[in-house]
Amino acid sequence: MRADVRRWLHDRTYPGNRWEPRALLRAKHQQGTTVSVVLPALDEERTVGAIVTSIRRTLVEACPLVDELVVMDSGSCDRTAAVAGDAGARVVHVDTVLPEHGGVPGKGEALWKSLHVTSGDLLVFVDADLVAFDPRFVVGLLGPLLTDPAVGYVKGLYDRPLTTTEGLVPSGGGRVTELLARPLLNAFWPELSGFVQPLSGEYAGRRELLESVPFASGYGVEFGLLVDLARVAGVSALAQADLGTRQHSHQSDAALGRMAGQILQTAMARRPGGGAPSPELVQFLRTEDGVEAVSWDVGTRDRPPMRLLRAERGGRRR
Ligand SMILES: O=c1ccn([C@@H]2O[C@H](COP(=O)(O)OP(=O)(O)O[C@H]3O[C@H](CO)[C@@H](O)[C@H](O)[C@H]3O)[C@@H](O)[C@H]2O)c(=O)[nH]1
Ligand SMILES: O=C(O)[C@H](O)COP(=O)(O)O
């Protein structure tokens, strides 16, 4: 593995349970910092209420680490807005934000518009489809930002079980991550190959940084942010926090294909010019004390057309 990636993994991977909410609250007050939590939601009436309730009770009321809790309704047809409002969130419909700039469908638009309607110095994004949500996700993501001024952006990392008709497959989830996003990132942005979950929907960042980069629409938003923030702030300003295990509702293979298409579009629009793709692929295994990186050579070589070879050999088959 590249030495810079190994160093980054060592310096910038934090256990999410390192921080106590009370200690972070003190740091937040000392710095005069404010925190907004944003949940992008499209038809998430089944899960959004429990997540909002959990954050409100634990991190707004019991220990006020969170100053603002907003659900960005991305155009839900179900009761997402009502459920989120009843649970205690401020609900903002994407169509009501910057209407003079029109609307683009998808998650990236909801996140982009959330910057306009929130005021926290730090933003924490949390998907609204998480099952068995733990508010320590928010604490773990805020920890590096509230304790190290050199950190500007923190992504969640976690185990991703896959729920199938036959039961739970412990690390079968994250199919787009494993089959597209990770290979793409490793090939063209190998300096970012230490990110265990480059597509994680749970991440936090400083407003000034998030407002300095474009937001790709749709499901390209996470890939775009990673690449753009690394360019603007440097890889050492990016970090990851180990949040344990995350479960969410899975999309169909066909829907994941469309997600992959959007990520590919986003990546290709940012692809560094020239240069062959890096042949190294870094994957991760869960261990007792965290995650272990395993490096593979996935470089391929073209063999010449057999006809040419045979011509060079004077037609000889042997
Ligand atoms: O048009 C949309 C589509 C989705 N969402 C919300 O965005 C979140 C994540 O969407 P989901 O469809 O659950 O994505 P995943 O299948 O979980 O995809 C993973 O990979 C995506 C691509 O990077 C990330 O956006 C996700 O956060 C990440 O969990 C959920 O709260 C959705 O309700 C919107 O707000 N608007
Ligand atoms: O991040 C991903 O790769 C997609 O969200 C798909 O995740 P899943 O395989 O856990 O459904």
PDB file of N, CA and C in Angstrom, residues 43-109:
ATOM      1  N   ASP A  43     -39.513   9.552   0.834  1.00  0.00           N
ATOM      2  CA  ASP A  43     -40.388   8.418   1.182  1.00  0.00           C
ATOM      3  C   ASP A  43     -39.777   7.517   2.249  1.00  0.00           C
ATOM      4  N   GLU A  44     -39.477   8.117   3.382  1.00  0.00           N
ATOM      5  CA  GLU A  44     -38.866   7.350   4.482  1.00  0.00           C
ATOM      6  C   GLU A  44     -39.750   7.379   5.733  1.00  0.00           C
ATOM      7  N   GLU A  45     -41.074   7.299   5.555  1.00  0.00           N
ATOM      8  CA  GLU A  45     -41.972   7.402   6.716  1.00  0.00           C
ATOM      9  C   GLU A  45     -41.743   6.295   7.751  1.00  0.00           C
ATOM     10  N   ARG A  46     -41.196   5.165   7.297  1.00  0.00           N
ATOM     11  CA  ARG A  46     -41.020   4.038   8.224  1.00  0.00           C
ATOM     12  C   ARG A  46     -39.852   4.252   9.187  1.00  0.00           C
ATOM     13  N   THR A  47     -38.852   5.001   8.770  1.00  0.00           N
ATOM     14  CA  THR A  47     -37.627   5.107   9.591  1.00  0.00           C
ATOM     15  C   THR A  47     -37.317   6.518  10.091  1.00  0.00           C
ATOM     16  N   VAL A  48     -37.771   7.537   9.384  1.00  0.00           N
ATOM     17  CA  VAL A  48     -37.320   8.900   9.719  1.00  0.00           C
ATOM     18  C   VAL A  48     -37.733   9.327  11.126  1.00  0.00           C
ATOM     19  N   GLY A  49     -38.915   8.903  11.579  1.00  0.00           N
ATOM     20  CA  GLY A  49     -39.417   9.326  12.890  1.00  0.00           C
ATOM     21  C   GLY A  49     -38.511   8.868  14.024  1.00  0.00           C
ATOM     22  N   ALA A  50     -38.097   7.608  13.962  1.00  0.00           N
ATOM     23  CA  ALA A  50     -37.255   7.060  15.042  1.00  0.00           C
ATOM     24  C   ALA A  50     -35.897   7.749  15.072  1.00  0.00           C
ATOM     25  N   ILE A  51     -35.362   8.080  13.905  1.00  0.00           N
ATOM     26  CA  ILE A  51     -34.034   8.734  13.871  1.00  0.00           C
ATOM     27  C   ILE A  51     -34.134  10.149  14.454  1.00  0.00           C
ATOM     28  N   VAL A  52     -35.153  10.881  14.016  1.00  0.00           N
ATOM     29  CA  VAL A  52     -35.332  12.253  14.523  1.00  0.00           C
ATOM     30  C   VAL A  52     -35.560  12.228  16.036  1.00  0.00           C
ATOM     31  N   THR A  53     -36.420  11.329  16.495  1.00  0.00           N
ATOM     32  CA  THR A  53     -36.726  11.247  17.930  1.00  0.00           C
ATOM     33  C   THR A  53     -35.453  10.953  18.723  1.00  0.00           C
ATOM     34  N   SER A  54     -34.674  10.021  18.224  1.00  0.00           N
ATOM     35  CA  SER A  54     -33.453   9.630  18.921  1.00  0.00           C
ATOM     36  C   SER A  54     -32.464  10.806  19.006  1.00  0.00           C
ATOM     37  N   ILE A  55     -32.265  11.523  17.918  1.00  0.00           N
ATOM     38  CA  ILE A  55     -31.326  12.665  17.939  1.00  0.00           C
ATOM     39  C   ILE A  55     -31.890  13.778  18.830  1.00  0.00           C
ATOM     40  N   ARG A  56     -33.181  14.034  18.709  1.00  0.00           N
ATOM     41  CA  ARG A  56     -33.770  15.120  19.513  1.00  0.00           C
ATOM     42  C   ARG A  56     -33.633  14.838  21.007  1.00  0.00           C
ATOM     43  N   ARG A  57     -34.025  13.620  21.417  1.00  0.00           N
ATOM     44  CA  ARG A  57     -33.986  13.307  22.858  1.00  0.00           C
ATOM     45  C   ARG A  57     -32.560  13.342  23.401  1.00  0.00           C
ATOM     46  N   THR A  58     -31.637  12.710  22.647  1.00  0.00           N
ATOM     47  CA  THR A  58     -30.283  12.525  23.182  1.00  0.00           C
ATOM     48  C   THR A  58     -29.397  13.747  22.981  1.00  0.00           C
ATOM     49  N   LEU A  59     -29.470  14.340  21.784  1.00  0.00           N
ATOM     50  CA  LEU A  59     -28.461  15.349  21.434  1.00  0.00           C
ATOM     51  C   LEU A  59     -29.017  16.762  21.273  1.00  0.00           C
ATOM     52  N   VAL A  60     -30.324  16.925  21.446  1.00  0.00           N
ATOM     53  CA  VAL A  60     -30.881  18.279  21.483  1.00  0.00           C
ATOM     54  C   VAL A  60     -31.328  18.572  22.913  1.00  0.00           C
ATOM     55  N   GLU A  61     -32.060  17.617  23.519  1.00  0.00           N
ATOM     56  CA  GLU A  61     -32.616  17.858  24.859  1.00  0.00           C
ATOM     57  C   GLU A  61     -31.653  17.450  25.985  1.00  0.00           C
ATOM     58  N   ALA A  62     -31.216  16.179  26.008  1.00  0.00           N
ATOM     59  CA  ALA A  62     -30.392  15.711  27.141  1.00  0.00           C
ATOM     60  C   ALA A  62     -29.006  16.360  27.157  1.00  0.00           C
ATOM     61  N   CYS A  63     -28.371  16.426  25.999  1.00  0.00           N
ATOM     62  CA  CYS A  63     -27.013  17.005  25.911  1.00  0.00           C
ATOM     63  C   CYS A  63     -26.964  17.804  24.607  1.00  0.00           C
ATOM     64  N   PRO A  64     -27.207  19.112  24.680  1.00  0.00           N
ATOM     65  CA  PRO A  64     -27.487  19.890  23.452  1.00  0.00           C
ATOM     66  C   PRO A  64     -26.296  20.136  22.524  1.00  0.00           C
ATOM     67  N   LEU A  65     -25.792  19.027  22.010  1.00  0.00           N
ATOM     68  CA  LEU A  65     -24.698  19.098  21.042  1.00  0.00           C
ATOM     69  C   LEU A  65     -25.219  19.578  19.684  1.00  0.00           C
ATOM     70  N   VAL A  66     -26.489  19.296  19.432  1.00  0.00           N
ATOM     71  CA  VAL A  66     -27.096  19.655  18.137  1.00  0.00           C
ATOM     72  C   VAL A  66     -28.013  20.861  18.327  1.00  0.00           C
ATOM     73  N   ASP A  67     -27.769  21.900  17.513  1.00  0.00           N
ATOM     74  CA  ASP A  67     -28.555  23.131  17.647  1.00  0.00           C
ATOM     75  C   ASP A  67     -29.746  23.165  16.699  1.00  0.00           C
ATOM     76  N   GLU A  68     -29.633  22.408  15.633  1.00  0.00           N
ATOM     77  CA  GLU A  68     -30.662  22.492  14.596  1.00  0.00           C
ATOM     78  C   GLU A  68     -30.832  21.116  13.961  1.00  0.00           C
ATOM     79  N   LEU A  69     -32.067  20.663  13.840  1.00  0.00           N
ATOM     80  CA  LEU A  69     -32.338  19.321  13.292  1.00  0.00           C
ATOM     81  C   LEU A  69     -33.334  19.468  12.145  1.00  0.00           C
ATOM     82  N   VAL A  70     -32.865  19.235  10.941  1.00  0.00           N
ATOM     83  CA  VAL A  70     -33.667  19.521   9.749  1.00  0.00           C
ATOM     84  C   VAL A  70     -33.830  18.268   8.889  1.00  0.00           C
ATOM     85  N   VAL A  71     -35.043  18.027   8.462  1.00  0.00           N
ATOM     86  CA  VAL A  71     -35.279  16.979   7.462  1.00  0.00           C
ATOM     87  C   VAL A  71     -35.550  17.670   6.134  1.00  0.00           C
ATOM     88  N   MET A  72     -34.736  17.344   5.129  1.00  0.00           N
ATOM     89  CA  MET A  72     -34.954  17.886   3.795  1.00  0.00           C
ATOM     90  C   MET A  72     -35.848  16.900   3.048  1.00  0.00           C
ATOM     91  N   ASP A  73     -37.087  17.285   2.860  1.00  0.00           N
ATOM     92  CA  ASP A  73     -38.013  16.410   2.141  1.00  0.00           C
ATOM     93  C   ASP A  73     -37.785  16.573   0.648  1.00  0.00           C
ATOM     94  N   SER A  74     -37.350  15.482   0.038  1.00  0.00           N
ATOM     95  CA  SER A  74     -36.911  15.509  -1.349  1.00  0.00           C
ATOM     96  C   SER A  74     -38.056  15.269  -2.334  1.00  0.00           C
ATOM     97  N   GLY A  75     -39.296  15.417  -1.845  1.00  0.00           N
ATOM     98  CA  GLY A  75     -40.452  15.231  -2.730  1.00  0.00           C
ATOM     99  C   GLY A  75     -41.212  13.960  -2.398  1.00  0.00           C
ATOM    100  N   SER A  76     -41.291  13.647  -1.118  1.00  0.00           N
ATOM    101  CA  SER A  76     -41.934  12.392  -0.703  1.00  0.00           C
ATOM    102  C   SER A  76     -43.419  12.353  -1.057  1.00  0.00           C
ATOM    103  N   CYS A  77     -43.887  11.167  -1.400  1.00  0.00           N
ATOM    104  CA  CYS A  77     -45.320  10.965  -1.640  1.00  0.00           C
ATOM    105  C   CYS A  77     -45.986  10.363  -0.409  1.00  0.00           C
ATOM    106  N   ASP A  78     -45.175   9.883   0.536  1.00  0.00           N
ATOM    107  CA  ASP A  78     -45.756   9.271   1.730  1.00  0.00           C
ATOM    108  C   ASP A  78     -45.798  10.297   2.879  1.00  0.00           C
ATOM    109  N   ARG A  79     -45.903   9.842   4.117  1.00  0.00           N
ATOM    110  CA  ARG A  79     -46.074  10.751   5.264  1.00  0.00           C
ATOM    111  C   ARG A  79     -44.732  11.173   5.889  1.00  0.00           C
ATOM    112  N   THR A  80     -43.663  11.123   5.140  1.00  0.00           N
ATOM    113  CA  THR A  80     -42.343  11.482   5.671  1.00  0.00           C
ATOM    114  C   THR A  80     -42.360  12.835   6.375  1.00  0.00           C
ATOM    115  N   ALA A  81     -42.922  13.851   5.726  1.00  0.00           N
ATOM    116  CA  ALA A  81     -42.883  15.217   6.286  1.00  0.00           C
ATOM    117  C   ALA A  81     -43.647  15.273   7.600  1.00  0.00           C
ATOM    118  N   ALA A  82     -44.833  14.664   7.639  1.00  0.00           N
ATOM    119  CA  ALA A  82     -45.650  14.705   8.857  1.00  0.00           C
ATOM    120  C   ALA A  82     -44.964  13.950   9.990  1.00  0.00           C
ATOM    121  N   VAL A  83     -44.435  12.778   9.679  1.00  0.00           N
ATOM    122  CA  VAL A  83     -43.781  11.958  10.709  1.00  0.00           C
ATOM    123  C   VAL A  83     -42.552  12.690  11.257  1.00  0.00           C
ATOM    124  N   ALA A  84     -41.759  13.267  10.364  1.00  0.00           N
ATOM    125  CA  ALA A  84     -40.535  13.965  10.798  1.00  0.00           C
ATOM    126  C   ALA A  84     -40.887  15.197  11.640  1.00  0.00           C
ATOM    127  N   GLY A  85     -41.917  15.924  11.220  1.00  0.00           N
ATOM    128  CA  GLY A  85     -42.351  17.107  11.973  1.00  0.00           C
ATOM    129  C   GLY A  85     -42.859  16.719  13.355  1.00  0.00           C
ATOM    130  N   ASP A  86     -43.667  15.679  13.417  1.00  0.00           N
ATOM    131  CA  ASP A  86     -44.208  15.225  14.709  1.00  0.00           C
ATOM    132  C   ASP A  86     -43.080  14.778  15.645  1.00  0.00           C
ATOM    133  N   ALA A  87     -42.018  14.243  15.063  1.00  0.00           N
ATOM    134  CA  ALA A  87     -40.910  13.751  15.895  1.00  0.00           C
ATOM    135  C   ALA A  87     -40.017  14.892  16.381  1.00  0.00           C
ATOM    136  N   GLY A  88     -40.192  16.066  15.805  1.00  0.00           N
ATOM    137  CA  GLY A  88     -39.446  17.219  16.326  1.00  0.00           C
ATOM    138  C   GLY A  88     -38.456  17.858  15.371  1.00  0.00           C
ATOM    139  N   ALA A  89     -38.492  17.476  14.101  1.00  0.00           N
ATOM    140  CA  ALA A  89     -37.561  18.104  13.142  1.00  0.00           C
ATOM    141  C   ALA A  89     -38.219  19.311  12.480  1.00  0.00           C
ATOM    142  N   ARG A  90     -37.390  20.230  12.007  1.00  0.00           N
ATOM    143  CA  ARG A  90     -37.899  21.245  11.085  1.00  0.00           C
ATOM    144  C   ARG A  90     -37.874  20.597   9.708  1.00  0.00           C
ATOM    145  N   VAL A  91     -39.006  20.616   9.033  1.00  0.00           N
ATOM    146  CA  VAL A  91     -39.072  19.948   7.727  1.00  0.00           C
ATOM    147  C   VAL A  91     -39.076  21.013   6.633  1.00  0.00           C
ATOM    148  N   VAL A  92     -38.166  20.833   5.683  1.00  0.00           N
ATOM    149  CA  VAL A  92     -38.073  21.782   4.574  1.00  0.00           C
ATOM    150  C   VAL A  92     -38.242  21.003   3.278  1.00  0.00           C
ATOM    151  N   HIS A  93     -39.182  21.410   2.473  1.00  0.00           N
ATOM    152  CA  HIS A  93     -39.371  20.744   1.172  1.00  0.00           C
ATOM    153  C   HIS A  93     -38.400  21.366   0.163  1.00  0.00           C
ATOM    154  N   VAL A  94     -37.706  20.522  -0.581  1.00  0.00           N
ATOM    155  CA  VAL A  94     -36.683  21.047  -1.513  1.00  0.00           C
ATOM    156  C   VAL A  94     -37.235  22.095  -2.478  1.00  0.00           C
ATOM    157  N   ASP A  95     -38.487  21.927  -2.888  1.00  0.00           N
ATOM    158  CA  ASP A  95     -39.041  22.856  -3.881  1.00  0.00           C
ATOM    159  C   ASP A  95     -39.205  24.273  -3.351  1.00  0.00           C
ATOM    160  N   THR A  96     -39.204  24.421  -2.009  1.00  0.00           N
ATOM    161  CA  THR A  96     -39.393  25.765  -1.439  1.00  0.00           C
ATOM    162  C   THR A  96     -38.067  26.516  -1.305  1.00  0.00           C
ATOM    163  N   VAL A  97     -36.957  25.838  -1.585  1.00  0.00           N
ATOM    164  CA  VAL A  97     -35.640  26.453  -1.401  1.00  0.00           C
ATOM    165  C   VAL A  97     -35.090  26.910  -2.752  1.00  0.00           C
ATOM    166  N   LEU A  98     -34.680  28.169  -2.815  1.00  0.00           N
ATOM    167  CA  LEU A  98     -34.097  28.740  -4.040  1.00  0.00           C
ATOM    168  C   LEU A  98     -34.922  28.376  -5.279  1.00  0.00           C
ATOM    169  N   PRO A  99     -36.239  28.616  -5.243  1.00  0.00           N
ATOM    170  CA  PRO A  99     -37.073  28.190  -6.378  1.00  0.00           C
ATOM    171  C   PRO A  99     -36.651  28.854  -7.691  1.00  0.00           C
ATOM    172  N   GLU A 100     -36.046  30.039  -7.572  1.00  0.00           N
ATOM    173  CA  GLU A 100     -35.616  30.746  -8.796  1.00  0.00           C
ATOM    174  C   GLU A 100     -34.471  30.000  -9.503  1.00  0.00           C
ATOM    175  N   HIS A 101     -33.851  29.022  -8.801  1.00  0.00           N
ATOM    176  CA  HIS A 101     -32.781  28.234  -9.422  1.00  0.00           C
ATOM    177  C   HIS A 101     -33.293  26.888  -9.925  1.00  0.00           C
ATOM    178  N   GLY A 102     -34.596  26.711  -9.884  1.00  0.00           N
ATOM    179  CA  GLY A 102     -35.190  25.474 -10.388  1.00  0.00           C
ATOM    180  C   GLY A 102     -34.870  24.297  -9.487  1.00  0.00           C
ATOM    181  N   GLY A 103     -35.162  23.114  -9.987  1.00  0.00           N
ATOM    182  CA  GLY A 103     -34.930  21.912  -9.181  1.00  0.00           C
ATOM    183  C   GLY A 103     -34.285  20.821 -10.008  1.00  0.00           C
ATOM    184  N   VAL A 104     -33.395  20.089  -9.388  1.00  0.00           N
ATOM    185  CA  VAL A 104     -32.773  18.927 -10.017  1.00  0.00           C
ATOM    186  C   VAL A 104     -33.169  17.741  -9.137  1.00  0.00           C
ATOM    187  N   PRO A 105     -33.602  16.623  -9.728  1.00  0.00           N
ATOM    188  CA  PRO A 105     -34.025  15.516  -8.863  1.00  0.00           C
ATOM    189  C   PRO A 105     -32.850  14.891  -8.114  1.00  0.00           C
ATOM    190  N   GLY A 106     -33.163  14.261  -6.982  1.00  0.00           N
ATOM    191  CA  GLY A 106     -32.158  13.436  -6.315  1.00  0.00           C
ATOM    192  C   GLY A 106     -31.632  13.962  -5.002  1.00  0.00           C
ATOM    193  N   LYS A 107     -30.814  13.114  -4.378  1.00  0.00           N
ATOM    194  CA  LYS A 107     -30.312  13.387  -3.040  1.00  0.00           C
ATOM    195  C   LYS A 107     -29.355  14.584  -2.993  1.00  0.00           C
ATOM    196  N   GLY A 108     -28.472  14.681  -3.988  1.00  0.00           N
ATOM    197  CA  GLY A 108     -27.474  15.759  -3.973  1.00  0.00           C
ATOM    198  C   GLY A 108     -28.129  17.127  -3.890  1.00  0.00           C
ATOM    199  N   GLU A 109     -29.237  17.286  -4.569  1.00  0.00           N
ATOM    200  CA  GLU A 109     -29.972  18.559  -4.561  1.00  0.00           C
ATOM    201  C   GLU A 109     -30.464  18.876  -3.146  1.00  0.00           C
TER     202      GLU A 109
END
